[in-house]
Short mmCIF file of C-alpha atoms in Angstrom, two decimals:
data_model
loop_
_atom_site.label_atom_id
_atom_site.label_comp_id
_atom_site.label_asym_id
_atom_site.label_seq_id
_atom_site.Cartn_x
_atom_site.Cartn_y
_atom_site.Cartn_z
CA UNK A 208 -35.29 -6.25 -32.72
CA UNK A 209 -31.38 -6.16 -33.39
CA UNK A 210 -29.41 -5.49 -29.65
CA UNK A 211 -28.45 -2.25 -31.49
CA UNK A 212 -31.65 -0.86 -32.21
CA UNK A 213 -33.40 -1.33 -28.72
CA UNK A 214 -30.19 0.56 -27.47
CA UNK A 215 -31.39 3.47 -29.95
CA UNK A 216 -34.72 3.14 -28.79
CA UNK A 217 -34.06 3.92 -25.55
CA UNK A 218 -32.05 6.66 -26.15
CA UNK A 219 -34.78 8.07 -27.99
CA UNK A 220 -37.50 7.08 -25.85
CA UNK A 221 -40.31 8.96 -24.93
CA UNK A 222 -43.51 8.37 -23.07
CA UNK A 223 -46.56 10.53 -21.96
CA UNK A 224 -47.02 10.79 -18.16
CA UNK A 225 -50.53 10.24 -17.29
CA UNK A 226 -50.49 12.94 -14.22
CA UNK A 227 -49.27 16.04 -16.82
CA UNK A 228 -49.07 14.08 -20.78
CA UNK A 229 -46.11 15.87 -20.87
CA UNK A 230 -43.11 14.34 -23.01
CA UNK A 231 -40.13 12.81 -21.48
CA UNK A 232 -36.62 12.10 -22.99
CA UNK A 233 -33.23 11.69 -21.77
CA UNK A 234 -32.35 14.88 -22.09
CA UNK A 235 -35.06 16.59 -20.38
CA UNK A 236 -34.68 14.11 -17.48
CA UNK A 237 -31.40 15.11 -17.22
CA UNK A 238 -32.42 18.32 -17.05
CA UNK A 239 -35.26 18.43 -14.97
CA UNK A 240 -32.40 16.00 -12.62
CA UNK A 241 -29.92 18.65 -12.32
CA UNK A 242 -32.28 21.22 -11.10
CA UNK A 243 -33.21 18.70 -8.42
CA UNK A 244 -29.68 18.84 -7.26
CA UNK A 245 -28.94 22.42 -7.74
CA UNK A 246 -32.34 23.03 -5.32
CA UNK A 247 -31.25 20.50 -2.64
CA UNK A 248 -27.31 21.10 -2.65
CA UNK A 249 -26.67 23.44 0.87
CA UNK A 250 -25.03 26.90 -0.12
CA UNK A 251 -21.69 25.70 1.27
CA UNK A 252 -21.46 22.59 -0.69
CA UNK A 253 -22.88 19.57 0.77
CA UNK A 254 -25.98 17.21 -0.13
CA UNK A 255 -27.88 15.73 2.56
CA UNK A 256 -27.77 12.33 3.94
CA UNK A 257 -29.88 10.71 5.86
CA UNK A 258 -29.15 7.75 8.71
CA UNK A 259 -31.42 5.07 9.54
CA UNK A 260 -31.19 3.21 12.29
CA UNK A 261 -31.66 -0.70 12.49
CA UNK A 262 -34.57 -1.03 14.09
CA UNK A 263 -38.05 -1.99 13.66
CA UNK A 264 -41.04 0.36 12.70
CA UNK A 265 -41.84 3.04 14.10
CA UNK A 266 -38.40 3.40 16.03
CA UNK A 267 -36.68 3.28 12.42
CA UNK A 268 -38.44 6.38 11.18
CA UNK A 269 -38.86 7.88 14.71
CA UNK A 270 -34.89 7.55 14.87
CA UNK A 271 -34.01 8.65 11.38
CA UNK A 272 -31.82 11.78 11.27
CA UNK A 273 -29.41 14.16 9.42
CA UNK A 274 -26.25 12.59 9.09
CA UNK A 275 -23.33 15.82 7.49
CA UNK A 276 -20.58 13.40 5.52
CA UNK A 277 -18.13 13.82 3.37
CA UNK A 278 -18.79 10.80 1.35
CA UNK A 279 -22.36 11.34 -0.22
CA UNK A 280 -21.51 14.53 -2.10
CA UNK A 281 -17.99 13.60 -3.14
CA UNK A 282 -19.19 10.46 -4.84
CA UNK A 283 -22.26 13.02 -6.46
CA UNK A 284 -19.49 15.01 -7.75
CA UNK A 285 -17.88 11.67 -9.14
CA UNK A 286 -21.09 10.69 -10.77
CA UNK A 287 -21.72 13.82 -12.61
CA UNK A 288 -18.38 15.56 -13.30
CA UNK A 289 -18.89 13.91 -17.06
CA UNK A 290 -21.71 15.47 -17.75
CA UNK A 291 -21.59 18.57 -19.65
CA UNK A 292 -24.05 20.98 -18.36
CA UNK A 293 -23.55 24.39 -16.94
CA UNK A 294 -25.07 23.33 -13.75
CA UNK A 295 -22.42 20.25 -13.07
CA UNK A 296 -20.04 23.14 -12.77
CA UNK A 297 -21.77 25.17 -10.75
CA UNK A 298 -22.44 22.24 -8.47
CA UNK A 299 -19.03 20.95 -8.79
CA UNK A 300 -17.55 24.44 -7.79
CA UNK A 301 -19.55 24.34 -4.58
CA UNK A 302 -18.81 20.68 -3.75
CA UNK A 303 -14.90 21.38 -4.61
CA UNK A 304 -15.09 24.84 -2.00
CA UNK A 305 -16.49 22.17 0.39
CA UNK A 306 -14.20 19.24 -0.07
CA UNK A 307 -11.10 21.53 0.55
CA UNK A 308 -12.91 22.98 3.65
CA UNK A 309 -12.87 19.49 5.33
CA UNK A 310 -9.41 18.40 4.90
CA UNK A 311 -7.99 20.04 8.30
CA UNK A 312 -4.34 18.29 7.98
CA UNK A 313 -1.38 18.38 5.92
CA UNK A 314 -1.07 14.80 4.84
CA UNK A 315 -4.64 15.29 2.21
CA UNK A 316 -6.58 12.44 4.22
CA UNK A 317 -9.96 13.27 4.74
CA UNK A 318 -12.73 11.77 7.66
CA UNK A 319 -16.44 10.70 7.39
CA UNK A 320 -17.71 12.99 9.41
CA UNK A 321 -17.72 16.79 8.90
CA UNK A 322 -17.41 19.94 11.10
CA UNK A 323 -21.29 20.97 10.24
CA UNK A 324 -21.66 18.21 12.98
CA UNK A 325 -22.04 18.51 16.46
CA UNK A 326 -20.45 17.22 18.77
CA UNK A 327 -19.75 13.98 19.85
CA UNK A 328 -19.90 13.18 15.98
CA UNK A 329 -17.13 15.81 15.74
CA UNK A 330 -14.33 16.35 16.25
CA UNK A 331 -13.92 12.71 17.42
CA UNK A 332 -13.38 11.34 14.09
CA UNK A 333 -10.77 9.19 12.10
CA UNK A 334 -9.61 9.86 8.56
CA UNK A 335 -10.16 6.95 6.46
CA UNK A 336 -9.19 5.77 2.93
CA UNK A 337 -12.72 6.25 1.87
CA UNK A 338 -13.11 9.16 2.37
CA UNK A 339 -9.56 10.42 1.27
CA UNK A 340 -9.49 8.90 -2.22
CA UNK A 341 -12.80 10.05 -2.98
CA UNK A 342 -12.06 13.47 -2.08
CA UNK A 343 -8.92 12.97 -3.87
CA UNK A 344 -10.29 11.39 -7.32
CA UNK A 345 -13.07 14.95 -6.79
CA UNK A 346 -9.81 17.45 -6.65
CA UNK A 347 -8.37 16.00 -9.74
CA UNK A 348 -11.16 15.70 -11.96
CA UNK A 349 -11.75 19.29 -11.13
CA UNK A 350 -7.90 20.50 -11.39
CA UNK A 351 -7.42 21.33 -7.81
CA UNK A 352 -4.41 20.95 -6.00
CA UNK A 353 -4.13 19.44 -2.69
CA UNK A 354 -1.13 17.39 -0.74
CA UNK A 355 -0.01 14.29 -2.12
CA UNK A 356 -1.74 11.48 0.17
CA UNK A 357 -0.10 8.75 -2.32
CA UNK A 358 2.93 7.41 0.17
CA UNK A 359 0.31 7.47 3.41
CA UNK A 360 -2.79 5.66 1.20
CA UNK A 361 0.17 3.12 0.22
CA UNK A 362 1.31 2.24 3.91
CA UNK A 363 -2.18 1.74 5.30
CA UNK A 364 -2.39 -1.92 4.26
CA UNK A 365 -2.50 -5.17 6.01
CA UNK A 366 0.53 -8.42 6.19
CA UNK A 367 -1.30 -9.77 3.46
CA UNK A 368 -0.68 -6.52 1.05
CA UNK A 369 -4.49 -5.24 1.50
CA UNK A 370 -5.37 -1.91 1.78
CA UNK A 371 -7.14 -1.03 5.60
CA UNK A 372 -10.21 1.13 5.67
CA UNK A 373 -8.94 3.24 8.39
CA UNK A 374 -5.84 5.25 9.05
CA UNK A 375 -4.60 4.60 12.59
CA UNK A 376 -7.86 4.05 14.43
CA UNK A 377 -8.58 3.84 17.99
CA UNK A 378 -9.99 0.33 17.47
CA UNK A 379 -9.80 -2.76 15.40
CA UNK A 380 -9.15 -2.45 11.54
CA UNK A 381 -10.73 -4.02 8.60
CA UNK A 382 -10.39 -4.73 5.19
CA UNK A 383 -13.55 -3.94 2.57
CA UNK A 384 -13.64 -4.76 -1.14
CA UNK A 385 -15.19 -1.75 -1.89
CA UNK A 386 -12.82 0.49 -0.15
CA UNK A 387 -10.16 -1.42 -1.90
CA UNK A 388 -11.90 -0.87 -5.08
CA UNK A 389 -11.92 2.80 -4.71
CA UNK A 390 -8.18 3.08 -3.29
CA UNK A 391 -7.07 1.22 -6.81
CA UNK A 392 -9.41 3.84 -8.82
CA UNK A 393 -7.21 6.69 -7.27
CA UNK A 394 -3.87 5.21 -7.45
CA UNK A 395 -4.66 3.39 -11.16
CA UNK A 396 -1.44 0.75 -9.94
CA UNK A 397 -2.89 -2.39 -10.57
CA UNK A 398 -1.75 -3.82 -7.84
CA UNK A 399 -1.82 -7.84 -8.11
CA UNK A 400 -2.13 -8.63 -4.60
CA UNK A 401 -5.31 -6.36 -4.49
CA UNK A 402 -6.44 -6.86 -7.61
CA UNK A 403 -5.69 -11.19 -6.96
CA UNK A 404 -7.83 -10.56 -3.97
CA UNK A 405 -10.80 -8.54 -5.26
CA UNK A 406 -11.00 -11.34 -8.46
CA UNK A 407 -11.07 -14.02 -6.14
CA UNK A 408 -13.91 -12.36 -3.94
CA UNK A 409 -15.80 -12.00 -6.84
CA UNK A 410 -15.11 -15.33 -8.80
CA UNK A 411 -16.27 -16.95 -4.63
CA UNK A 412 -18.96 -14.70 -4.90
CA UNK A 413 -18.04 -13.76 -1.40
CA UNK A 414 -20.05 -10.39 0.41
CA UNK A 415 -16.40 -9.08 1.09
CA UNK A 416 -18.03 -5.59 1.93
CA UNK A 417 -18.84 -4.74 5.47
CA UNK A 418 -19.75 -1.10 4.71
CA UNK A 419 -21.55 -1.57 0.90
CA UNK A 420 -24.08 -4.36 -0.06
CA UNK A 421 -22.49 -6.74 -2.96
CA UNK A 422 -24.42 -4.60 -5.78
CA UNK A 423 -22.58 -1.36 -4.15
CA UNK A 424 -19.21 -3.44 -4.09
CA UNK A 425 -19.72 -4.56 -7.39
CA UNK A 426 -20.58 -1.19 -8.70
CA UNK A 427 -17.48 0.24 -7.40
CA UNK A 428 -15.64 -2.79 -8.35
CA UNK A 429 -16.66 -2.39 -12.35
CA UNK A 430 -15.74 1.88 -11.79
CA UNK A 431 -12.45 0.84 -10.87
CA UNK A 432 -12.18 -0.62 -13.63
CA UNK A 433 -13.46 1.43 -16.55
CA UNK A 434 -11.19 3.78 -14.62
CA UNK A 435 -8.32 1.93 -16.12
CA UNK A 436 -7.81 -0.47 -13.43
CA UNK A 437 -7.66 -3.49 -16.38
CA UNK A 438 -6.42 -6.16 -13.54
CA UNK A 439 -10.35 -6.55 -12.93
CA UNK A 440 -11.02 -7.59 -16.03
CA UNK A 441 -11.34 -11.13 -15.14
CA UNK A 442 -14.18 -9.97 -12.24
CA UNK A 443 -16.33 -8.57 -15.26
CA UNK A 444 -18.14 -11.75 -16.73
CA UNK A 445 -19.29 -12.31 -13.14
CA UNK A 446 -20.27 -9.25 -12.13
CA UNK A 447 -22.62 -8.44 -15.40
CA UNK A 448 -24.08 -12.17 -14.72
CA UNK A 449 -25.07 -11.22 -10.98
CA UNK A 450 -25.78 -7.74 -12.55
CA UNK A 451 -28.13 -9.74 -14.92
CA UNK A 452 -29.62 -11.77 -12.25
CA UNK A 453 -30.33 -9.11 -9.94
CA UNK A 454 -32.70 -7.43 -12.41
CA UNK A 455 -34.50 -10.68 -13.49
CA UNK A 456 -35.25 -10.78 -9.97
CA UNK A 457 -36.17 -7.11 -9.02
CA UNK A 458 -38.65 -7.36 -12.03
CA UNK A 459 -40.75 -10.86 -10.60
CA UNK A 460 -40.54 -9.25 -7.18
CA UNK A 461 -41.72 -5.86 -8.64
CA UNK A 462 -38.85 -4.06 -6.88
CA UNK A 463 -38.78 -0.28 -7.28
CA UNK A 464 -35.37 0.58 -6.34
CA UNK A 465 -33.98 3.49 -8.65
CA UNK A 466 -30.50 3.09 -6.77
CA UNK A 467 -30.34 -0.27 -7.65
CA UNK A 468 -31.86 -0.10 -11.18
CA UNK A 469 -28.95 2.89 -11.44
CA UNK A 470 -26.20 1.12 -10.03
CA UNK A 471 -27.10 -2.21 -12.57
CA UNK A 472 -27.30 0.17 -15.83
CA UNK A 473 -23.47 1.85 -14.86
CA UNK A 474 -22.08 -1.87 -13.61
CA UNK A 475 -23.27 -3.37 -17.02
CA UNK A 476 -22.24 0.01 -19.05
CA UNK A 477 -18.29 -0.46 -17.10
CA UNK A 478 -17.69 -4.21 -18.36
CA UNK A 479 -18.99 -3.53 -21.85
CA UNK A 480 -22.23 -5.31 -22.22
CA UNK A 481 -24.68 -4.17 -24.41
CA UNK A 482 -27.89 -6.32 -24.17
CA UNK A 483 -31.55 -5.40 -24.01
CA UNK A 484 -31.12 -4.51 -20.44
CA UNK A 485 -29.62 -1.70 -21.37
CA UNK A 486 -32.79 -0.19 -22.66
CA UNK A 487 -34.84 -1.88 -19.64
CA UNK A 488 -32.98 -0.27 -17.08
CA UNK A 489 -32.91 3.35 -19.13
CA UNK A 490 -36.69 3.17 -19.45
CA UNK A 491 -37.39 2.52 -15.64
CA UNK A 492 -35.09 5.12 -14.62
CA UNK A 493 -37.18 7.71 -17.39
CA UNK A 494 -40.30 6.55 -15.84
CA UNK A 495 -39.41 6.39 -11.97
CA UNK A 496 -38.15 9.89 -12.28
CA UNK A 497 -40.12 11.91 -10.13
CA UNK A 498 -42.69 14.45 -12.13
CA UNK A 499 -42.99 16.84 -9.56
CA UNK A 500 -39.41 17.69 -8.23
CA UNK A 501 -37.35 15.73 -11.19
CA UNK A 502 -35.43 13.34 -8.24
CA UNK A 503 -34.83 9.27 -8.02
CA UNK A 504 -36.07 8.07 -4.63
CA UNK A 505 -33.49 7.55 -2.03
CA UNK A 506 -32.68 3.84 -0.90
CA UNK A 507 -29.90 2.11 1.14
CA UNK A 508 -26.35 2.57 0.11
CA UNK A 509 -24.19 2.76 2.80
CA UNK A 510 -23.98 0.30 6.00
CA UNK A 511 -23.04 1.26 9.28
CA UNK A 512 -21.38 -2.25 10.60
CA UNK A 513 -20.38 -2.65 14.23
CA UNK A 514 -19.51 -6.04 16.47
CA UNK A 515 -21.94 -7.03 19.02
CA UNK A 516 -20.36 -8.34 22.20
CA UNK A 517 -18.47 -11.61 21.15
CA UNK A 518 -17.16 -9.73 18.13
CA UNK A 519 -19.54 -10.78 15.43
CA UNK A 520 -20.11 -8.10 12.78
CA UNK A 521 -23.65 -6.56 13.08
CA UNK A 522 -26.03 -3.89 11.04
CA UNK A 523 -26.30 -0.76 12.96
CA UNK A 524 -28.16 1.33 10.26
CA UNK A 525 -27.91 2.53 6.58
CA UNK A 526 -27.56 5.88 5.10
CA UNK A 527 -29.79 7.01 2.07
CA UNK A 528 -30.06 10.10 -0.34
CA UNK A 529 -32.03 10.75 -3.08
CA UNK A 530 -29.32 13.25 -4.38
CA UNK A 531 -27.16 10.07 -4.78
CA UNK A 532 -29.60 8.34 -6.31
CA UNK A 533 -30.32 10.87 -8.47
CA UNK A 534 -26.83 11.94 -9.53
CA UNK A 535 -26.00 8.28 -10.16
CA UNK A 536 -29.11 7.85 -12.17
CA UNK A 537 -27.40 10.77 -14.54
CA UNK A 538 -24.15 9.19 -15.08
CA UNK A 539 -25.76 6.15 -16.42
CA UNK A 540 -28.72 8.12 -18.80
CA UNK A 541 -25.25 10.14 -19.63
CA UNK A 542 -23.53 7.11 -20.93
CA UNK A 543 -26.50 5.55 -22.50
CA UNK A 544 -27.32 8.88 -24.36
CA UNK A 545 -23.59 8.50 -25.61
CA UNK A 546 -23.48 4.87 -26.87
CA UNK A 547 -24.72 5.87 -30.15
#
């Protein structure tokens, strides 16, 4: 069958789910998606989050808990803001209301952690680039104003012309691809020394993330590009063949992940490539989608990283949502629904 036509086919696809024969599409999962979201978002704007703690069973689950962030529900609103649905804006409105609730200064940075919660996690917190541009990049999609953060994003960077995740911190900096990724989606500069780093990281195939696994890094990575950042062009032949290999492998081991199988489909859909992948990864996402509550499980997508004593990076936990997973599940049926 012609590339083409297997791309059709899955944008046409149905199937009949044994538990209900009832008929799923793209749109309907789209649908039956947003209602997940619109049931789960918290009247004042937020999605939840979840932290995980690394540790071994049963302490993992025993020490799981509610972590309030800015991060999760701005990069929802990112995901979805394409989408054109009456209930993106609804959600959108709500995130937006929350978004500009959290910024507590007058320089537009923005901070992890949130004032729903308690204390020690706030009001001991530090505004990071993260956090800011993402916030940012959520203002101006949706045509809100807020102060211009450009000249303090554009100081926070390193000797070596690298932008620093956080913004004068009471402990040691770092630099993360990913962050660097998203800082160059805001500011759309191209700028070579970030852009010669990030290329190089890729073309190594280094882990240059200590917040994001590679397939996060490399999802933000291809965003900031298709965002017009065209300096990370030469990362995209790479990134679609570790984006390639990553699914031949999920599919031996039988790996479930709907995060994953969402981040692949957007990666692949940012650098261009239009394989039979494309309908591989649309049909697993139609037929992971839950039948009951129309969500995309939640998996591991952002790392809390710490040192240990002698200054070696460490795994402290993970953060999961199935609202991210299922809002980045969207964006990608969204573009495949699109192609044609």
């Amino acid at each position: 069958m012609h590339v083409l036509k297997r791309i059709v086919f899955a944008i046409t696809l149905s199937f009949t789910c044994a538990a209900g024969a009832q008929e799923v599409t793209i749109q309907s999962s789209m649908e039956q998606g947003l209602l997940f979201l619109e049931s789960v978002q918290f009247e004042y704007g937020e999605f939840p989050t979840l932290f995980h703690p690394n540790l071994p069973e049963p302490q993992r689950s025993l020490g799981t808990n509610y972590d309030s962030n800015l991060f999760t529900t701005a990069m929802i609103a990112d995901a979805i803001h394409d989408i054109k649905n009456k209930a993106v804006k609804r959600i959108n409105n709500k995130i937006v209301q929350y978004i500009q609730s959290q910024l507590l200064n007058e320089q537009g940075l923005w901070s992890y952690f949130t004032t729903h919660n308690n204390a020690p996690l706030y009001p001991n917190t530090v505004n990071d680039l993260d956090d800011t541009v993402f916030a940012s990049m959520v203002l101006q999609q949706n045509r809100e104003n807020y102060p211009d953060n450009r000249a303090v994003i554009e100081a926070n960077k390193n000797t070596q012309g690298l932008y620093l995740t956080f913004i004068d911190p009471p402990f040691i900096n770092d630099v993360d691809c990913g962050v660097n990724a998203n800082v160059m989606s805001y500011l759309k500069n191209n700028d070579p020394k970030v852009c010669a780093y990030l290329n190089n990281q890729v073309n190594q195939k280094t882990n240059c993330a200590n917040y994001y696994s590679l397939l996060d890094a490399y999802y933000l990575i291809a965003r900031a590009y298709q965002d017009g950042v065209q300096c990370l062009q030469n990362s995209g032949q790479p990134i679609i063949n570790y984006t390639l290999q990553q699914l031949a492998q999920w599919e031996r081991q039988g790996d479930n992940s709907a995060f994953k199988r969402a981040l692949a489909l957007n990666i692949l859909l940012d650098y261009g490539y239009r394989g039979e992948q494309i309908a591989k990864a649309t049909y697993f996402l139609l037929k992971n989608q839950s039948p009951i509550n129309g969500s995309w499980a939640a998996d591991d997508f952002w790392l809390w990283s710490g040192v240990d004593e002698q200054g070696n990076r460490m795994l402290l936990g993970t953060s999961s949502s199935s609202a991210l997973t299922t809002a980045l599940a969207l964006k990608a049926l969204n573009r495949v629904k699109h192609l044609v």
